[in-house]
Amino acid sequence: MQTTPELVAHQKTKKLQILHPDATQEEIIQIFARYGQISNVESKDDRWVVTFQDASSVHMALQENGRLLRDKQFVVESTQEIVHIFVGDIGHDVTDEVLARHFGHMKSFSEARVMWDYATGKSRGYGFVGFRDRTDAEEAIREMNGKKIGQRTVRCNWAAPKQRAPEKMRQSSVEEIAMQSNPYNTTVYVGNISVQMDFDQICNLFDRFGQIVDVRPQFQKGYAFVTLDTHENAAMAIHSLNGQHVHGKPIKCSWGRERVDYYDMYYQQGWYPYQYPPYPMYVAHQEPQ
């Protein structure tokens, strides 16, 4: 059998991760056992991890990506570790798709992501490109460093590992999180989300924390805002979901932008209508560091 580039990229792993909001273990086995002998199936966070006895089964099983089960799509991914490079000095005209076109010819190319300033909606001037093979990442740095992408000459280098937040910050209690924002704020900022995320999936993440009032997605830019029914439920969602891996990426949850309506606020405090201010106040979203 001829070995394809895609098969080479996945030969190092025997594991497959599968995301579907309500697939059962029996259904996972029934669908994926046709691609080879399965040695283990386990549930991890929001996904199923299937381990095959033969690594070639992973490549074949990837064709199930996008399959519908009860009108909801499977997301099927290899657990192959992704190596990222940094691409700096990119112009505002460069999108994820433009970045991907310049690096997508590499055999093990995996993803390209431009980093955005959520306050202005403009590029931060840099992005990251992922590869399944470190050799391809090295070649991409040599080939593209100093070359033009769009209107500007870019610089490429290895992506520095992100520093972990202090232990105290990462383990904030629900009560501490609730005190970090106005008690009338019920909106959660969700960042670092995959472009594979869709509206139903983000609702499935949050509906166990209370009633969802509003969802404002910007999936192509990697973030969304989710408004819940109470401040306490929003704090619980931030506490539980921050750092959770969705589509292979740890999402970031913090307090989002919230419209605070003084009419409602003063009414809850028992004030009389003639005391209402004539306009609402907006609490600006502070982008997480």
PDB file of C-alpha atoms in Angstrom, residues 18-283:
ATOM      1  CA  ILE A  18     -14.094  12.355  19.152  1.00  0.00           C
ATOM      2  CA  LEU A  19     -16.470  15.156  20.087  1.00  0.00           C
ATOM      3  CA  HIS A  20     -20.232  14.774  19.948  1.00  0.00           C
ATOM      4  CA  PRO A  21     -22.679  16.253  22.483  1.00  0.00           C
ATOM      5  CA  ASP A  22     -24.680  13.056  23.139  1.00  0.00           C
ATOM      6  CA  ALA A  23     -23.027  10.012  21.496  1.00  0.00           C
ATOM      7  CA  THR A  24     -22.881   6.979  23.803  1.00  0.00           C
ATOM      8  CA  GLN A  25     -19.915   4.664  24.288  1.00  0.00           C
ATOM      9  CA  GLU A  26     -21.763   1.881  22.468  1.00  0.00           C
ATOM     10  CA  GLU A  27     -22.359   4.145  19.458  1.00  0.00           C
ATOM     11  CA  ILE A  28     -18.707   5.224  19.408  1.00  0.00           C
ATOM     12  CA  ILE A  29     -17.561   1.603  19.340  1.00  0.00           C
ATOM     13  CA  GLN A  30     -20.118   0.619  16.714  1.00  0.00           C
ATOM     14  CA  ILE A  31     -19.075   3.428  14.343  1.00  0.00           C
ATOM     15  CA  PHE A  32     -15.287   3.301  14.765  1.00  0.00           C
ATOM     16  CA  ALA A  33     -14.628  -0.425  15.203  1.00  0.00           C
ATOM     17  CA  ARG A  34     -14.925  -0.836  11.422  1.00  0.00           C
ATOM     18  CA  TYR A  35     -11.547   0.890  11.027  1.00  0.00           C
ATOM     19  CA  GLY A  36      -9.559  -1.504  13.191  1.00  0.00           C
ATOM     20  CA  GLN A  37      -9.291  -3.286  16.511  1.00  0.00           C
ATOM     21  CA  ILE A  38     -10.108  -0.948  19.425  1.00  0.00           C
ATOM     22  CA  SER A  39      -8.147  -1.535  22.621  1.00  0.00           C
ATOM     23  CA  ASN A  40      -9.763   1.146  24.774  1.00  0.00           C
ATOM     24  CA  VAL A  41     -12.542   3.769  24.821  1.00  0.00           C
ATOM     25  CA  GLU A  42     -12.679   6.368  27.581  1.00  0.00           C
ATOM     26  CA  SER A  43     -14.487   9.624  28.281  1.00  0.00           C
ATOM     27  CA  LYS A  44     -12.332  12.689  29.007  1.00  0.00           C
ATOM     28  CA  ASP A  45     -13.976  16.022  29.776  1.00  0.00           C
ATOM     29  CA  ASP A  46     -16.226  16.716  26.750  1.00  0.00           C
ATOM     30  CA  ARG A  47     -14.781  14.086  24.419  1.00  0.00           C
ATOM     31  CA  TRP A  48     -14.282  10.388  23.775  1.00  0.00           C
ATOM     32  CA  VAL A  49     -10.744   9.064  23.346  1.00  0.00           C
ATOM     33  CA  VAL A  50     -10.479   5.889  21.267  1.00  0.00           C
ATOM     34  CA  THR A  51      -7.249   3.877  21.272  1.00  0.00           C
ATOM     35  CA  PHE A  52      -6.642   1.547  18.329  1.00  0.00           C
ATOM     36  CA  GLN A  53      -4.184  -1.334  18.263  1.00  0.00           C
ATOM     37  CA  ASP A  54      -2.808  -0.121  14.909  1.00  0.00           C
ATOM     38  CA  ALA A  55      -1.841   3.510  14.235  1.00  0.00           C
ATOM     39  CA  SER A  56      -3.006   3.277  10.606  1.00  0.00           C
ATOM     40  CA  SER A  57      -6.589   2.938  11.897  1.00  0.00           C
ATOM     41  CA  VAL A  58      -6.440   6.541  13.132  1.00  0.00           C
ATOM     42  CA  HIS A  59      -5.863   7.866   9.607  1.00  0.00           C
ATOM     43  CA  MET A  60      -8.757   5.858   8.188  1.00  0.00           C
ATOM     44  CA  ALA A  61     -11.142   6.806  11.008  1.00  0.00           C
ATOM     45  CA  LEU A  62     -10.596  10.539  10.402  1.00  0.00           C
ATOM     46  CA  GLN A  63     -13.036  10.312   7.484  1.00  0.00           C
ATOM     47  CA  GLU A  64     -15.856  10.196  10.051  1.00  0.00           C
ATOM     48  CA  ASN A  65     -15.218  13.887  10.806  1.00  0.00           C
ATOM     49  CA  GLY A  66     -18.458  15.738  10.040  1.00  0.00           C
ATOM     50  CA  ARG A  67     -20.651  12.612  10.187  1.00  0.00           C
ATOM     51  CA  LEU A  68     -24.169  13.309  11.488  1.00  0.00           C
ATOM     52  CA  LEU A  69     -25.666  11.455  14.413  1.00  0.00           C
ATOM     53  CA  ARG A  70     -29.120  12.674  15.488  1.00  0.00           C
ATOM     54  CA  ASP A  71     -28.600  15.812  13.366  1.00  0.00           C
ATOM     55  CA  LYS A  72     -25.378  16.735  15.195  1.00  0.00           C
ATOM     56  CA  GLN A  73     -21.900  16.515  13.696  1.00  0.00           C
ATOM     57  CA  PHE A  74     -18.974  14.444  14.897  1.00  0.00           C
ATOM     58  CA  VAL A  75     -15.650  16.255  15.271  1.00  0.00           C
ATOM     59  CA  VAL A  76     -12.911  13.656  14.852  1.00  0.00           C
ATOM     60  CA  GLU A  77      -9.259  14.576  15.444  1.00  0.00           C
ATOM     61  CA  SER A  78      -5.953  12.811  15.899  1.00  0.00           C
ATOM     62  CA  THR A  79      -4.255  13.308  19.277  1.00  0.00           C
ATOM     63  CA  GLN A  80      -0.955  13.910  17.476  1.00  0.00           C
ATOM     64  CA  GLU A  81       0.885  16.719  19.307  1.00  0.00           C
ATOM     65  CA  ILE A  82       0.897  20.002  17.381  1.00  0.00           C
ATOM     66  CA  VAL A  83       4.120  22.054  17.154  1.00  0.00           C
ATOM     67  CA  HIS A  84       3.546  25.802  16.741  1.00  0.00           C
ATOM     68  CA  ILE A  85       5.643  28.565  15.207  1.00  0.00           C
ATOM     69  CA  PHE A  86       5.243  32.310  15.763  1.00  0.00           C
ATOM     70  CA  VAL A  87       4.547  34.626  12.794  1.00  0.00           C
ATOM     71  CA  GLY A  88       5.040  38.302  13.636  1.00  0.00           C
ATOM     72  CA  ASP A  89       4.708  41.704  11.929  1.00  0.00           C
ATOM     73  CA  ILE A  90       1.661  40.641   9.911  1.00  0.00           C
ATOM     74  CA  GLY A  91      -0.637  43.321   8.520  1.00  0.00           C
ATOM     75  CA  HIS A  92      -4.312  43.939   9.270  1.00  0.00           C
ATOM     76  CA  ASP A  93      -5.189  42.465   5.867  1.00  0.00           C
ATOM     77  CA  VAL A  94      -3.993  38.983   6.930  1.00  0.00           C
ATOM     78  CA  THR A  95      -6.673  36.559   8.137  1.00  0.00           C
ATOM     79  CA  ASP A  96      -6.519  32.922   9.259  1.00  0.00           C
ATOM     80  CA  GLU A  97      -7.230  31.851   5.672  1.00  0.00           C
ATOM     81  CA  VAL A  98      -4.451  34.046   4.216  1.00  0.00           C
ATOM     82  CA  LEU A  99      -1.960  32.712   6.762  1.00  0.00           C
ATOM     83  CA  ALA A 100      -3.019  29.136   5.995  1.00  0.00           C
ATOM     84  CA  ARG A 101      -2.464  29.637   2.249  1.00  0.00           C
ATOM     85  CA  HIS A 102       1.189  30.538   2.847  1.00  0.00           C
ATOM     86  CA  PHE A 103       1.923  27.532   5.073  1.00  0.00           C
ATOM     87  CA  GLY A 104      -0.628  24.947   3.944  1.00  0.00           C
ATOM     88  CA  HIS A 105       1.709  23.332   1.394  1.00  0.00           C
ATOM     89  CA  MET A 106       3.649  21.693   4.235  1.00  0.00           C
ATOM     90  CA  LYS A 107       2.665  18.024   4.529  1.00  0.00           C
ATOM     91  CA  SER A 108       1.870  18.130   8.242  1.00  0.00           C
ATOM     92  CA  PHE A 109       0.265  21.597   8.326  1.00  0.00           C
ATOM     93  CA  SER A 110      -2.490  21.591  10.956  1.00  0.00           C
ATOM     94  CA  GLU A 111      -3.817  25.086  11.652  1.00  0.00           C
ATOM     95  CA  ALA A 112      -3.202  28.823  11.279  1.00  0.00           C
ATOM     96  CA  ARG A 113      -4.560  31.426  13.668  1.00  0.00           C
ATOM     97  CA  VAL A 114      -4.235  35.220  13.666  1.00  0.00           C
ATOM     98  CA  MET A 115      -4.512  36.805  17.117  1.00  0.00           C
ATOM     99  CA  TRP A 116      -7.182  39.510  17.383  1.00  0.00           C
ATOM    100  CA  ASP A 117      -7.739  42.474  19.661  1.00  0.00           C
ATOM    101  CA  TYR A 118     -11.278  41.844  20.869  1.00  0.00           C
ATOM    102  CA  ALA A 119     -11.818  45.497  21.798  1.00  0.00           C
ATOM    103  CA  THR A 120     -10.982  46.920  18.343  1.00  0.00           C
ATOM    104  CA  GLY A 121     -11.741  43.904  16.152  1.00  0.00           C
ATOM    105  CA  LYS A 122      -8.324  44.299  14.484  1.00  0.00           C
ATOM    106  CA  SER A 123      -5.354  41.975  14.238  1.00  0.00           C
ATOM    107  CA  ARG A 124      -2.697  42.206  16.968  1.00  0.00           C
ATOM    108  CA  GLY A 125      -0.047  41.889  14.268  1.00  0.00           C
ATOM    109  CA  TYR A 126       0.965  38.300  14.915  1.00  0.00           C
ATOM    110  CA  GLY A 127      -0.298  34.753  14.705  1.00  0.00           C
ATOM    111  CA  PHE A 128       0.600  31.084  15.125  1.00  0.00           C
ATOM    112  CA  VAL A 129       0.873  28.194  12.683  1.00  0.00           C
ATOM    113  CA  GLY A 130       0.731  24.552  13.809  1.00  0.00           C
ATOM    114  CA  PHE A 131       2.331  21.420  12.337  1.00  0.00           C
ATOM    115  CA  ARG A 132       2.129  17.757  13.260  1.00  0.00           C
ATOM    116  CA  ASP A 133       5.780  17.253  12.328  1.00  0.00           C
ATOM    117  CA  ARG A 134       8.567  19.331  13.878  1.00  0.00           C
ATOM    118  CA  THR A 135      10.659  18.997  10.711  1.00  0.00           C
ATOM    119  CA  ASP A 136       7.991  20.814   8.714  1.00  0.00           C
ATOM    120  CA  ALA A 137       7.847  23.538  11.363  1.00  0.00           C
ATOM    121  CA  GLU A 138      11.626  24.041  11.076  1.00  0.00           C
ATOM    122  CA  GLU A 139      11.360  24.194   7.281  1.00  0.00           C
ATOM    123  CA  ALA A 140       8.514  26.728   7.510  1.00  0.00           C
ATOM    124  CA  ILE A 141      10.628  29.028   9.689  1.00  0.00           C
ATOM    125  CA  ARG A 142      13.547  28.848   7.230  1.00  0.00           C
ATOM    126  CA  GLU A 143      11.332  29.312   4.185  1.00  0.00           C
ATOM    127  CA  MET A 144       8.999  32.086   5.400  1.00  0.00           C
ATOM    128  CA  ASN A 145      11.126  34.201   7.750  1.00  0.00           C
ATOM    129  CA  GLY A 146      11.672  37.538   5.989  1.00  0.00           C
ATOM    130  CA  LYS A 147       9.124  36.804   3.265  1.00  0.00           C
ATOM    131  CA  LYS A 148       6.033  38.896   2.467  1.00  0.00           C
ATOM    132  CA  ILE A 149       2.559  37.870   3.553  1.00  0.00           C
ATOM    133  CA  GLY A 150       0.049  40.406   2.326  1.00  0.00           C
ATOM    134  CA  GLN A 151       1.651  43.839   2.338  1.00  0.00           C
ATOM    135  CA  ARG A 152       4.285  43.261   5.019  1.00  0.00           C
ATOM    136  CA  THR A 153       7.488  41.286   5.572  1.00  0.00           C
ATOM    137  CA  VAL A 154       6.976  38.826   8.403  1.00  0.00           C
ATOM    138  CA  ARG A 155       9.325  37.226  10.914  1.00  0.00           C
ATOM    139  CA  CYS A 156       8.987  33.574  11.910  1.00  0.00           C
ATOM    140  CA  ASN A 157      10.365  31.778  14.928  1.00  0.00           C
ATOM    141  CA  TRP A 158       9.470  29.105  17.436  1.00  0.00           C
ATOM    142  CA  ALA A 159       6.436  29.946  19.560  1.00  0.00           C
ATOM    143  CA  ALA A 160       7.472  30.504  23.160  1.00  0.00           C
ATOM    144  CA  PRO A 161       5.554  28.363  25.670  1.00  0.00           C
ATOM    145  CA  LYS A 162       2.891  30.357  27.478  1.00  0.00           C
ATOM    146  CA  GLN A 163       3.629  31.070  31.118  1.00  0.00           C
ATOM    147  CA  ARG A 164       1.212  29.478  33.519  1.00  0.00           C
ATOM    148  CA  ALA A 165      -0.841  31.727  35.732  1.00  0.00           C
ATOM    149  CA  PRO A 166       0.004  31.748  39.440  1.00  0.00           C
ATOM    150  CA  GLU A 167      -1.613  28.952  41.412  1.00  0.00           C
ATOM    151  CA  LYS A 168      -3.806  31.327  43.389  1.00  0.00           C
ATOM    152  CA  MET A 169      -5.233  32.877  40.208  1.00  0.00           C
ATOM    153  CA  ARG A 170      -5.927  29.528  38.571  1.00  0.00           C
ATOM    154  CA  GLN A 171      -7.806  28.249  41.616  1.00  0.00           C
ATOM    155  CA  SER A 172     -10.034  31.224  42.381  1.00  0.00           C
ATOM    156  CA  SER A 173     -13.219  30.183  44.130  1.00  0.00           C
ATOM    157  CA  VAL A 174     -16.683  30.883  42.755  1.00  0.00           C
ATOM    158  CA  GLU A 175     -17.130  33.559  45.443  1.00  0.00           C
ATOM    159  CA  GLU A 176     -13.868  35.294  44.471  1.00  0.00           C
ATOM    160  CA  ILE A 177     -14.820  35.245  40.797  1.00  0.00           C
ATOM    161  CA  ALA A 178     -18.257  36.669  41.597  1.00  0.00           C
ATOM    162  CA  MET A 179     -16.644  39.598  43.418  1.00  0.00           C
ATOM    163  CA  GLN A 180     -14.461  40.479  40.421  1.00  0.00           C
ATOM    164  CA  SER A 181     -17.348  42.081  38.500  1.00  0.00           C
ATOM    165  CA  ASN A 182     -20.469  44.172  38.967  1.00  0.00           C
ATOM    166  CA  PRO A 183     -23.181  42.046  40.658  1.00  0.00           C
ATOM    167  CA  TYR A 184     -25.499  42.819  37.745  1.00  0.00           C
ATOM    168  CA  ASN A 185     -23.055  41.416  35.192  1.00  0.00           C
ATOM    169  CA  THR A 186     -24.189  38.013  33.899  1.00  0.00           C
ATOM    170  CA  THR A 187     -22.077  37.847  30.723  1.00  0.00           C
ATOM    171  CA  VAL A 188     -19.154  35.449  30.269  1.00  0.00           C
ATOM    172  CA  TYR A 189     -16.336  36.084  27.808  1.00  0.00           C
ATOM    173  CA  VAL A 190     -15.181  32.817  26.172  1.00  0.00           C
ATOM    174  CA  GLY A 191     -11.825  33.053  24.403  1.00  0.00           C
ATOM    175  CA  ASN A 192      -9.363  30.792  22.581  1.00  0.00           C
ATOM    176  CA  ILE A 193     -12.176  28.788  21.025  1.00  0.00           C
ATOM    177  CA  SER A 194     -11.669  26.696  17.916  1.00  0.00           C
ATOM    178  CA  VAL A 195     -13.108  27.691  14.554  1.00  0.00           C
ATOM    179  CA  GLN A 196     -14.788  24.261  14.686  1.00  0.00           C
ATOM    180  CA  MET A 197     -17.031  25.447  17.514  1.00  0.00           C
ATOM    181  CA  ASP A 198     -20.637  26.094  16.566  1.00  0.00           C
ATOM    182  CA  PHE A 199     -23.659  27.691  18.228  1.00  0.00           C
ATOM    183  CA  ASP A 200     -25.145  24.434  19.540  1.00  0.00           C
ATOM    184  CA  GLN A 201     -21.847  23.302  21.046  1.00  0.00           C
ATOM    185  CA  ILE A 202     -21.313  26.507  22.995  1.00  0.00           C
ATOM    186  CA  CYS A 203     -24.901  26.299  24.276  1.00  0.00           C
ATOM    187  CA  ASN A 204     -24.272  22.716  25.392  1.00  0.00           C
ATOM    188  CA  LEU A 205     -21.274  23.904  27.408  1.00  0.00           C
ATOM    189  CA  PHE A 206     -23.263  26.534  29.316  1.00  0.00           C
ATOM    190  CA  ASP A 207     -26.820  25.233  29.650  1.00  0.00           C
ATOM    191  CA  ARG A 208     -26.004  23.214  32.790  1.00  0.00           C
ATOM    192  CA  PHE A 209     -25.189  26.454  34.635  1.00  0.00           C
ATOM    193  CA  GLY A 210     -28.605  28.071  34.213  1.00  0.00           C
ATOM    194  CA  GLN A 211     -30.790  29.681  31.591  1.00  0.00           C
ATOM    195  CA  ILE A 212     -28.913  31.076  28.597  1.00  0.00           C
ATOM    196  CA  VAL A 213     -30.218  34.564  27.821  1.00  0.00           C
ATOM    197  CA  ASP A 214     -27.997  35.452  24.870  1.00  0.00           C
ATOM    198  CA  VAL A 215     -25.062  34.108  22.835  1.00  0.00           C
ATOM    199  CA  ARG A 216     -22.929  36.427  20.703  1.00  0.00           C
ATOM    200  CA  PRO A 217     -20.413  34.273  18.793  1.00  0.00           C
ATOM    201  CA  GLN A 218     -17.371  35.409  16.836  1.00  0.00           C
ATOM    202  CA  PHE A 219     -16.086  31.919  16.054  1.00  0.00           C
ATOM    203  CA  GLN A 220     -13.811  32.976  13.188  1.00  0.00           C
ATOM    204  CA  LYS A 221     -12.083  35.405  15.562  1.00  0.00           C
ATOM    205  CA  GLY A 222     -11.848  32.837  18.341  1.00  0.00           C
ATOM    206  CA  TYR A 223     -14.206  34.206  20.991  1.00  0.00           C
ATOM    207  CA  ALA A 224     -17.830  34.538  22.072  1.00  0.00           C
ATOM    208  CA  PHE A 225     -19.974  36.167  24.762  1.00  0.00           C
ATOM    209  CA  VAL A 226     -22.553  34.112  26.638  1.00  0.00           C
ATOM    210  CA  THR A 227     -25.122  35.794  28.902  1.00  0.00           C
ATOM    211  CA  LEU A 228     -26.704  33.715  31.667  1.00  0.00           C
ATOM    212  CA  ASP A 229     -29.690  34.461  33.871  1.00  0.00           C
ATOM    213  CA  THR A 230     -27.845  35.337  37.119  1.00  0.00           C
ATOM    214  CA  HIS A 231     -24.476  36.678  38.242  1.00  0.00           C
ATOM    215  CA  GLU A 232     -23.940  33.605  40.426  1.00  0.00           C
ATOM    216  CA  ASN A 233     -24.552  31.198  37.545  1.00  0.00           C
ATOM    217  CA  ALA A 234     -22.125  33.130  35.351  1.00  0.00           C
ATOM    218  CA  ALA A 235     -19.460  32.968  38.091  1.00  0.00           C
ATOM    219  CA  MET A 236     -20.020  29.221  38.382  1.00  0.00           C
ATOM    220  CA  ALA A 237     -19.583  28.830  34.607  1.00  0.00           C
ATOM    221  CA  ILE A 238     -16.316  30.809  34.647  1.00  0.00           C
ATOM    222  CA  HIS A 239     -15.015  28.727  37.554  1.00  0.00           C
ATOM    223  CA  SER A 240     -15.926  25.395  35.932  1.00  0.00           C
ATOM    224  CA  LEU A 241     -15.116  26.028  32.263  1.00  0.00           C
ATOM    225  CA  ASN A 242     -11.958  28.164  32.366  1.00  0.00           C
ATOM    226  CA  GLY A 243      -9.118  26.030  31.009  1.00  0.00           C
ATOM    227  CA  GLN A 244     -11.374  23.203  29.831  1.00  0.00           C
ATOM    228  CA  HIS A 245     -10.236  21.681  26.544  1.00  0.00           C
ATOM    229  CA  VAL A 246     -12.741  22.000  23.710  1.00  0.00           C
ATOM    230  CA  HIS A 247     -11.724  20.805  20.239  1.00  0.00           C
ATOM    231  CA  GLY A 248      -8.221  20.311  21.610  1.00  0.00           C
ATOM    232  CA  LYS A 249      -7.816  23.897  22.904  1.00  0.00           C
ATOM    233  CA  PRO A 250      -8.110  25.216  26.479  1.00  0.00           C
ATOM    234  CA  ILE A 251     -10.839  27.855  26.472  1.00  0.00           C
ATOM    235  CA  LYS A 252     -10.493  31.040  28.527  1.00  0.00           C
ATOM    236  CA  CYS A 253     -13.477  32.236  30.532  1.00  0.00           C
ATOM    237  CA  SER A 254     -13.756  35.546  32.353  1.00  0.00           C
ATOM    238  CA  TRP A 255     -16.241  38.345  32.893  1.00  0.00           C
ATOM    239  CA  GLY A 256     -17.488  39.854  29.655  1.00  0.00           C
ATOM    240  CA  ARG A 257     -19.017  43.097  28.527  1.00  0.00           C
ATOM    241  CA  GLU A 258     -22.402  43.724  30.112  1.00  0.00           C
ATOM    242  CA  ARG A 259     -25.085  46.347  29.572  1.00  0.00           C
ATOM    243  CA  VAL A 260     -26.244  47.437  32.992  1.00  0.00           C
ATOM    244  CA  ASP A 261     -29.710  48.942  32.858  1.00  0.00           C
ATOM    245  CA  TYR A 262     -30.284  51.332  35.752  1.00  0.00           C
ATOM    246  CA  TYR A 263     -34.035  51.071  35.362  1.00  0.00           C
ATOM    247  CA  ASP A 264     -33.922  47.394  36.331  1.00  0.00           C
ATOM    248  CA  MET A 265     -31.216  47.882  38.936  1.00  0.00           C
ATOM    249  CA  TYR A 266     -33.011  50.638  40.862  1.00  0.00           C
ATOM    250  CA  TYR A 267     -36.321  48.843  40.633  1.00  0.00           C
ATOM    251  CA  GLN A 268     -34.747  45.800  42.346  1.00  0.00           C
ATOM    252  CA  GLN A 269     -33.487  48.117  45.105  1.00  0.00           C
ATOM    253  CA  GLY A 270     -36.984  49.504  45.696  1.00  0.00           C
ATOM    254  CA  TRP A 271     -36.334  53.020  44.412  1.00  0.00           C
ATOM    255  CA  TYR A 272     -39.103  55.065  42.841  1.00  0.00           C
ATOM    256  CA  PRO A 273     -39.345  55.690  39.090  1.00  0.00           C
ATOM    257  CA  TYR A 274     -38.637  59.423  39.304  1.00  0.00           C
ATOM    258  CA  GLN A 275     -35.218  58.578  40.761  1.00  0.00           C
ATOM    259  CA  TYR A 276     -34.149  56.634  37.632  1.00  0.00           C
ATOM    260  CA  PRO A 277     -31.246  58.072  35.670  1.00  0.00           C
ATOM    261  CA  PRO A 278     -32.212  58.823  32.064  1.00  0.00           C
ATOM    262  CA  TYR A 279     -29.600  56.548  30.497  1.00  0.00           C
ATOM    263  CA  PRO A 280     -27.951  53.127  30.994  1.00  0.00           C
ATOM    264  CA  MET A 281     -24.309  52.536  31.815  1.00  0.00           C
ATOM    265  CA  TYR A 282     -21.989  50.147  29.970  1.00  0.00           C
ATOM    266  CA  VAL A 283     -19.363  48.176  31.833  1.00  0.00           C
TER     267      VAL A 283
END
